Amino acid sequence: MPSLEHAREHACGVGGRRELSAPRLRADTPERAGLDPVKLGRLAAAAYDLTAGARPWAAGAVVLAGRGPVIAVAEASGWAVRYASYDPETDTGVELPAAARVPATVDTPFDLASLTKLFTSVAAVQQIERGTLGMDARIGDWLPEFRAAAAHGVTVRQLLTHTSGLRPGLPLYDCPDDRAALALLRAEAPVSAPGAYRYSDLNMLLLQHVLERITGRTLDVLVHEGITRPLGMTATAFGPCPGAAATEDQRRPWAKAHRGMLRGVVHDENAWALGGVAGHAGLFSTARDLAVFCRALLAGGSYGPARILGPDFVDLLFTPPGLGFVLDRPAFMGELAGRGAAGHTGFTGTSLVLDAATDTFLVLLANTVHPRRRPPDDRPRATLGTLLSRAVI
């Protein structure tokens, strides 16, 4: 079995089946992408607004957008590392000296947070395509030791669509070790009848265990060998990722664990408790790599000579209500929503949207939790989506 270190060595600074070659991404003018240059200029300007002012939406941000195989906007603003700590008495960040700050660049890796769920979902659909996993298979058939979920007949489809009835999360971070965390997860039963939508990190954690059981490989290896390596996403991997943008000065009571200022290690406390590789969080990546991921899905599962999914199974990902992906959510997609756009957000400030109707994609990476988490605010994300939608010719 390939090791975790083997998977990591290709990312953070350190083959898919073949079909007809799909065009690779290239940087080019808005006109070549079929985008209005004036309107797209407003999107580029809005990227800088994300990090402006005394209390910016994010310390640092990278915005990358395009249409077809063309990247027409790639802008970075603010700081990958700006603060040494957070001062709760003044409710402000303690800024580093200017010489010690690290500017954000278009190549800065960020903690993807819940965008990790999209990779877990693609890994699951790959197994569905290969016939090793059924959409309506009961997880108890694979994981009988997950007694509570098995007793309720939870299925793979319910995990992928967040309709299992499992609650949003568990305090795995309070367990003394990963064995205790696993025992807590195995004993967790749905809190409502399966069928109704209830967004839950636990769905992707159970799905991770299903995938690892049926393949005999860990999730990090599945993502590397099935998605990032064939697509050439060399900057995408589970952490640690020392060059990543900083996230939070994580301390109680506002956080769930006392870990200090985080950089290059996963922000999510449960993913941290599980060793950094989790179905719901843990991946680090760059905007360029995520653009490749978007492009491959928009092209029916292929990028260059690599193929990670067949077109029918890409369509399955985006068939309502969506498998892992969120569909047509104006709250963070803006006017890109409404035609079948798919995407997701991450708690650290990340998001991606791909719109098959216009063949456009939008990637936003930011560290909104640096130096401390705040209530989510999707309005800047929605603004970017609207500006890209209006730029489409």
XYZ file of C-alpha atoms in Angstrom:
393
model
C 0.000 0.000 0.000
C 1.456 3.420 -0.924
C 2.421 5.460 2.129
C 1.136 8.834 3.268
C 4.616 10.270 2.788
C 4.664 8.978 -0.793
C 1.449 10.843 -1.537
C 2.647 14.047 0.140
C 6.013 14.265 -1.608
C 4.344 15.491 -4.780
C 2.669 18.508 -3.157
C 3.119 21.463 -0.797
C 6.578 22.337 -2.030
C 8.101 19.240 -2.371
C -2.712 8.008 -13.932
C -5.819 8.053 -14.777
C -7.224 6.203 -17.808
C -6.641 7.797 -21.187
C -9.158 9.101 -23.699
C -9.150 11.912 -26.209
C -7.019 14.780 -24.939
C -8.950 17.693 -23.421
C -7.437 21.194 -23.744
C -5.197 22.317 -20.910
C -5.584 25.661 -19.175
C -3.638 28.659 -20.384
C -3.505 32.311 -19.382
C -4.921 34.578 -22.067
C -6.959 37.711 -22.651
C -10.605 38.061 -21.600
C -11.576 38.367 -25.267
C -10.039 34.973 -26.044
C -12.126 33.534 -23.225
C -15.355 35.123 -24.451
C -15.448 37.517 -21.510
C -16.012 41.252 -21.533
C -12.689 42.873 -20.514
C -14.274 45.910 -18.863
C -16.699 43.879 -16.792
C -14.006 41.338 -15.955
C -11.835 44.227 -14.780
C -14.422 44.870 -12.091
C -13.956 41.301 -10.902
C -10.211 41.794 -10.709
C -10.709 45.025 -8.750
C -13.107 43.286 -6.375
C -10.383 40.765 -5.564
C -8.383 43.552 -3.933
C -11.374 44.806 -1.994
C -11.439 41.499 -0.107
C -8.296 42.423 1.814
C -8.714 46.219 2.032
C -9.470 48.308 5.106
C -8.773 48.095 8.813
C -10.997 45.016 9.228
C -10.839 43.267 5.862
C -12.964 40.278 4.867
C -9.728 38.268 4.699
C -6.090 38.852 5.529
C -5.117 37.447 2.142
C -6.962 36.257 -0.935
C -6.414 34.765 -4.377
C -9.080 34.996 -7.081
C -8.810 33.012 -10.293
C -11.491 32.947 -12.974
C -11.866 31.876 -16.554
C -13.919 30.362 -19.302
C -13.188 27.286 -21.371
C -9.454 26.559 -21.296
C -8.550 30.203 -20.592
C -7.579 31.695 -17.237
C -8.553 35.343 -17.657
C -8.131 36.578 -14.063
C -5.482 35.533 -11.559
C -5.097 38.089 -8.776
C -3.595 37.898 -5.286
C -3.955 40.513 -2.570
C -3.164 40.950 1.084
C -1.136 38.660 3.275
C -0.691 34.923 3.579
C 0.703 35.659 7.050
C -0.150 38.985 8.678
C -0.699 38.389 12.400
C 1.355 36.903 15.211
C -1.668 36.333 17.439
C -5.150 37.527 18.322
C -5.836 39.864 21.252
C -9.298 39.108 22.699
C -9.265 42.229 24.875
C -9.080 44.578 21.906
C -10.682 42.150 19.427
C -7.856 42.773 16.995
C -4.953 40.889 15.531
C -1.429 41.516 16.762
C 0.349 42.386 13.550
C 3.764 41.043 12.693
C 6.526 43.505 11.802
C 6.370 44.385 8.124
C 9.510 42.393 7.366
C 8.030 39.260 8.925
C 4.744 39.290 7.026
C 4.276 37.015 4.029
C 2.357 38.398 1.033
C -0.219 36.239 -0.689
C 0.650 35.213 -4.253
C -1.289 33.300 -6.885
C 0.833 30.271 -5.962
C 0.183 30.400 -2.203
C -1.396 27.169 -0.881
C -4.439 27.569 1.362
C -6.227 25.255 3.765
C -9.233 24.155 1.662
C -11.419 23.156 4.639
C -14.708 21.728 3.297
C -13.607 21.867 -0.337
C -11.968 18.586 0.676
C -15.479 17.087 0.540
C -15.496 17.521 -3.242
C -12.412 15.333 -3.623
C -13.870 12.695 -1.318
C -17.043 12.757 -3.401
C -15.155 12.362 -6.686
C -13.173 9.481 -5.174
C -16.480 7.825 -4.243
C -17.977 8.293 -7.713
C -14.813 6.799 -9.208
C -15.551 3.631 -7.253
C -19.177 3.759 -8.409
C -17.969 4.003 -12.015
C -15.704 0.989 -11.484
C -18.543 -1.026 -10.035
C -16.904 -1.552 -6.653
C -19.435 0.638 -4.848
C -23.186 1.024 -5.261
C -25.021 4.300 -4.774
C -27.689 2.609 -2.700
C -25.377 0.205 -0.910
C -25.850 0.235 2.852
C -22.717 1.228 4.689
C -23.377 -1.559 7.159
C -22.497 -4.009 4.375
C -18.979 -2.561 4.375
C -18.685 -1.197 7.912
C -20.640 -3.454 10.266
C -18.646 -2.067 13.199
C -20.348 1.318 12.625
C -23.261 -0.226 14.455
C -25.546 2.768 14.950
C -25.501 4.030 11.348
C -25.705 0.456 10.061
C -28.781 -0.224 12.167
C -30.539 2.727 10.517
C -29.730 1.486 7.005
C -27.680 4.557 6.033
C -26.637 4.369 2.357
C -23.814 5.749 0.248
C -26.290 7.993 -1.580
C -27.435 9.486 1.730
C -23.852 10.237 2.731
C -23.131 11.951 -0.595
C -26.327 14.024 -0.475
C -26.254 14.861 3.253
C -29.560 13.074 3.830
C -28.365 10.433 6.303
C -29.871 12.167 9.342
C -26.470 12.392 11.055
C -25.881 15.559 13.048
C -23.351 18.139 11.758
C -20.410 17.020 13.884
C -18.978 15.322 16.949
C -16.364 16.534 19.489
C -13.698 14.137 18.242
C -11.113 16.760 19.227
C -11.934 16.108 22.903
C -11.074 12.409 22.650
C -7.795 11.319 24.268
C -6.578 9.585 21.084
C -7.686 8.594 17.592
C -8.903 5.191 18.803
C -11.348 6.893 21.142
C -12.384 9.255 18.341
C -13.066 6.308 16.051
C -15.111 4.586 18.767
C -17.215 7.736 19.179
C -17.810 7.922 15.433
C -18.749 4.238 15.219
C -21.365 4.659 17.951
C -23.035 7.709 16.374
C -26.614 7.180 15.192
C -28.691 9.478 12.957
C -30.618 12.050 14.982
C -33.423 12.244 12.442
C -34.953 9.916 9.898
C -32.831 9.568 6.737
C -34.173 11.558 3.782
C -34.193 15.180 4.937
C -31.204 17.395 4.105
C -28.866 17.987 7.052
C -25.341 19.110 6.202
C -22.867 17.022 8.188
C -19.117 16.487 8.267
C -19.867 13.009 9.598
C -21.236 11.958 6.214
C -17.842 12.414 4.598
C -16.037 10.783 7.504
C -18.165 7.657 7.127
C -17.716 7.783 3.362
C -13.947 7.951 3.895
C -14.091 4.739 5.923
C -16.200 3.029 3.243
C -13.698 3.986 0.540
C -10.739 2.871 2.605
C -12.416 -0.444 3.386
C -13.323 -1.344 -0.193
C -9.994 -0.231 -1.724
C -7.528 -1.102 1.028
C -5.950 2.335 0.578
C -6.082 5.449 2.717
C -7.994 8.522 1.529
C -4.873 10.601 0.929
C -3.534 7.924 -1.407
C -6.892 7.582 -3.196
C -7.040 11.337 -3.819
C -3.427 11.467 -4.956
C -3.509 8.461 -7.257
C -7.032 8.956 -8.595
C -7.299 12.742 -8.905
C -4.319 14.983 -8.230
C -1.521 12.954 -9.839
C -3.286 12.249 -13.148
C -4.421 15.878 -13.364
C -0.927 17.185 -12.570
C -2.163 18.979 -9.442
C 1.278 18.940 -7.827
C 0.420 21.581 -5.201
C -2.580 19.701 -3.789
C -2.267 17.275 -0.861
C -3.231 16.678 2.712
C -0.973 18.514 5.151
C 1.342 19.358 6.627
C 2.025 22.114 4.102
C 4.583 24.514 5.637
C 4.275 27.240 2.985
C 0.506 27.605 3.290
C -1.326 30.743 4.317
C -1.810 31.069 8.059
C -5.231 30.538 9.570
C -6.281 31.006 13.182
C -4.810 31.761 16.571
C -6.822 28.798 17.791
C -7.683 29.064 21.468
C -10.641 28.372 23.656
C -13.288 29.688 24.150
C -13.768 30.771 20.532
C -12.153 27.621 19.129
C -12.642 23.988 20.063
C -8.992 23.347 20.870
C -6.018 25.296 22.169
C -3.378 25.150 19.437
C -2.055 28.693 18.916
C -1.456 30.354 15.536
C -1.806 27.766 12.788
C 0.105 27.610 9.552
C 0.516 24.580 7.351
C -1.546 22.299 9.592
C -5.257 21.690 9.185
C -7.528 24.267 10.799
C -10.520 21.963 11.361
C -10.264 20.549 14.877
C -11.794 17.172 14.044
C -9.554 16.670 11.026
C -6.611 17.576 13.267
C -7.754 15.035 15.873
C -7.819 12.396 13.127
C -4.254 13.080 12.019
C -4.929 15.636 9.280
C -6.460 13.266 6.708
C -10.251 13.356 6.836
C -13.109 13.059 4.384
C -14.466 16.477 5.273
C -11.298 18.596 5.637
C -7.512 18.469 5.472
C -6.487 19.241 1.889
C -4.265 22.169 0.944
C -4.098 23.560 -2.589
C -3.479 26.555 -4.826
C -5.923 28.435 -7.021
C -4.218 27.189 -10.197
C -4.548 23.570 -9.112
C -8.219 24.030 -8.273
C -8.767 25.618 -11.687
C -7.445 22.384 -13.212
C -9.912 20.412 -11.075
C -12.758 22.652 -12.279
C -11.625 22.432 -15.893
C -11.477 18.632 -15.795
C -15.049 18.415 -14.517
C -16.318 20.982 -17.023
C -14.641 18.944 -19.783
C -16.492 15.769 -18.796
C -13.827 14.341 -16.518
C -10.731 14.767 -18.682
C -7.801 17.167 -18.680
C -5.026 16.869 -21.227
C -4.539 13.113 -21.712
C -5.814 12.268 -18.204
C -9.291 11.021 -17.390
C -10.555 10.886 -13.806
C -14.247 10.212 -14.555
C -16.409 9.462 -17.548
C -18.847 12.166 -18.693
C -21.894 10.247 -17.446
C -20.402 10.060 -13.972
C -19.503 13.750 -13.974
C -23.163 14.355 -14.804
C -24.058 12.124 -11.854
C -22.086 14.428 -9.546
C -24.169 17.379 -10.734
C -27.574 15.697 -10.889
C -29.866 17.318 -8.292
C -29.484 17.408 -5.364
C -25.760 16.976 -6.179
C -23.261 14.432 -4.879
C -20.960 16.319 -2.524
C -21.349 19.443 -4.660
C -23.854 22.180 -3.812
C -26.017 23.205 -6.769
C -27.315 26.691 -7.646
C -26.751 28.418 -4.314
C -26.980 32.205 -4.891
C -25.769 32.904 -1.341
C -22.187 32.266 -2.457
C -22.492 31.878 -6.254
C -24.270 35.149 -6.963
C -25.692 35.293 -10.488
C -23.700 32.244 -11.567
C -26.475 30.284 -9.836
C -29.656 29.407 -11.646
C -28.406 27.331 -14.593
C -27.048 24.305 -12.776
C -23.846 25.788 -11.351
C -22.026 23.549 -8.870
C -19.563 24.328 -6.129
C -18.829 24.494 -2.427
C -17.422 26.735 0.276
C -14.860 26.138 3.001
C -14.890 27.521 6.550
C -11.403 29.023 6.198
C -12.609 31.347 3.412
C -12.358 29.159 0.330
C -14.844 28.464 -2.452
C -15.126 27.281 -6.014
C -17.928 27.457 -8.556
C -18.150 25.884 -11.995
C -20.974 26.669 -14.394
C -21.388 24.213 -17.257
C -23.987 26.439 -18.946
C -21.384 29.137 -19.641
C -18.252 26.950 -19.260
C -16.946 29.285 -16.578
C -15.135 28.657 -13.311
C -14.341 30.780 -10.280
C -11.877 29.914 -7.524
C -11.499 31.950 -4.338
C -8.891 31.101 -1.729
C -8.735 33.235 1.396
C -7.836 33.052 5.069
C -10.854 34.782 6.604
C -10.093 33.030 9.916
C -6.704 34.781 10.271
C -6.218 35.758 13.074
C -9.591 34.529 14.418
C -12.792 32.936 13.100
C -15.801 35.130 12.545
C -19.419 34.527 11.542
C -19.502 33.416 7.890
C -20.154 36.127 5.319
C -20.816 34.875 1.786
C -21.573 38.272 0.285
C -18.069 38.846 -1.144
C -18.182 35.388 -2.733
C -21.576 36.150 -4.273
C -20.298 39.484 -5.585
C -17.447 37.771 -7.406
C -19.829 35.216 -8.901
C -22.159 37.936 -10.130
C -19.331 39.913 -11.689
C -18.069 36.852 -13.551
C -21.566 35.985 -14.755
C -22.095 39.502 -16.087
C -18.774 39.374 -17.936
C -19.828 36.401 -20.062
C -20.353 37.453 -23.669
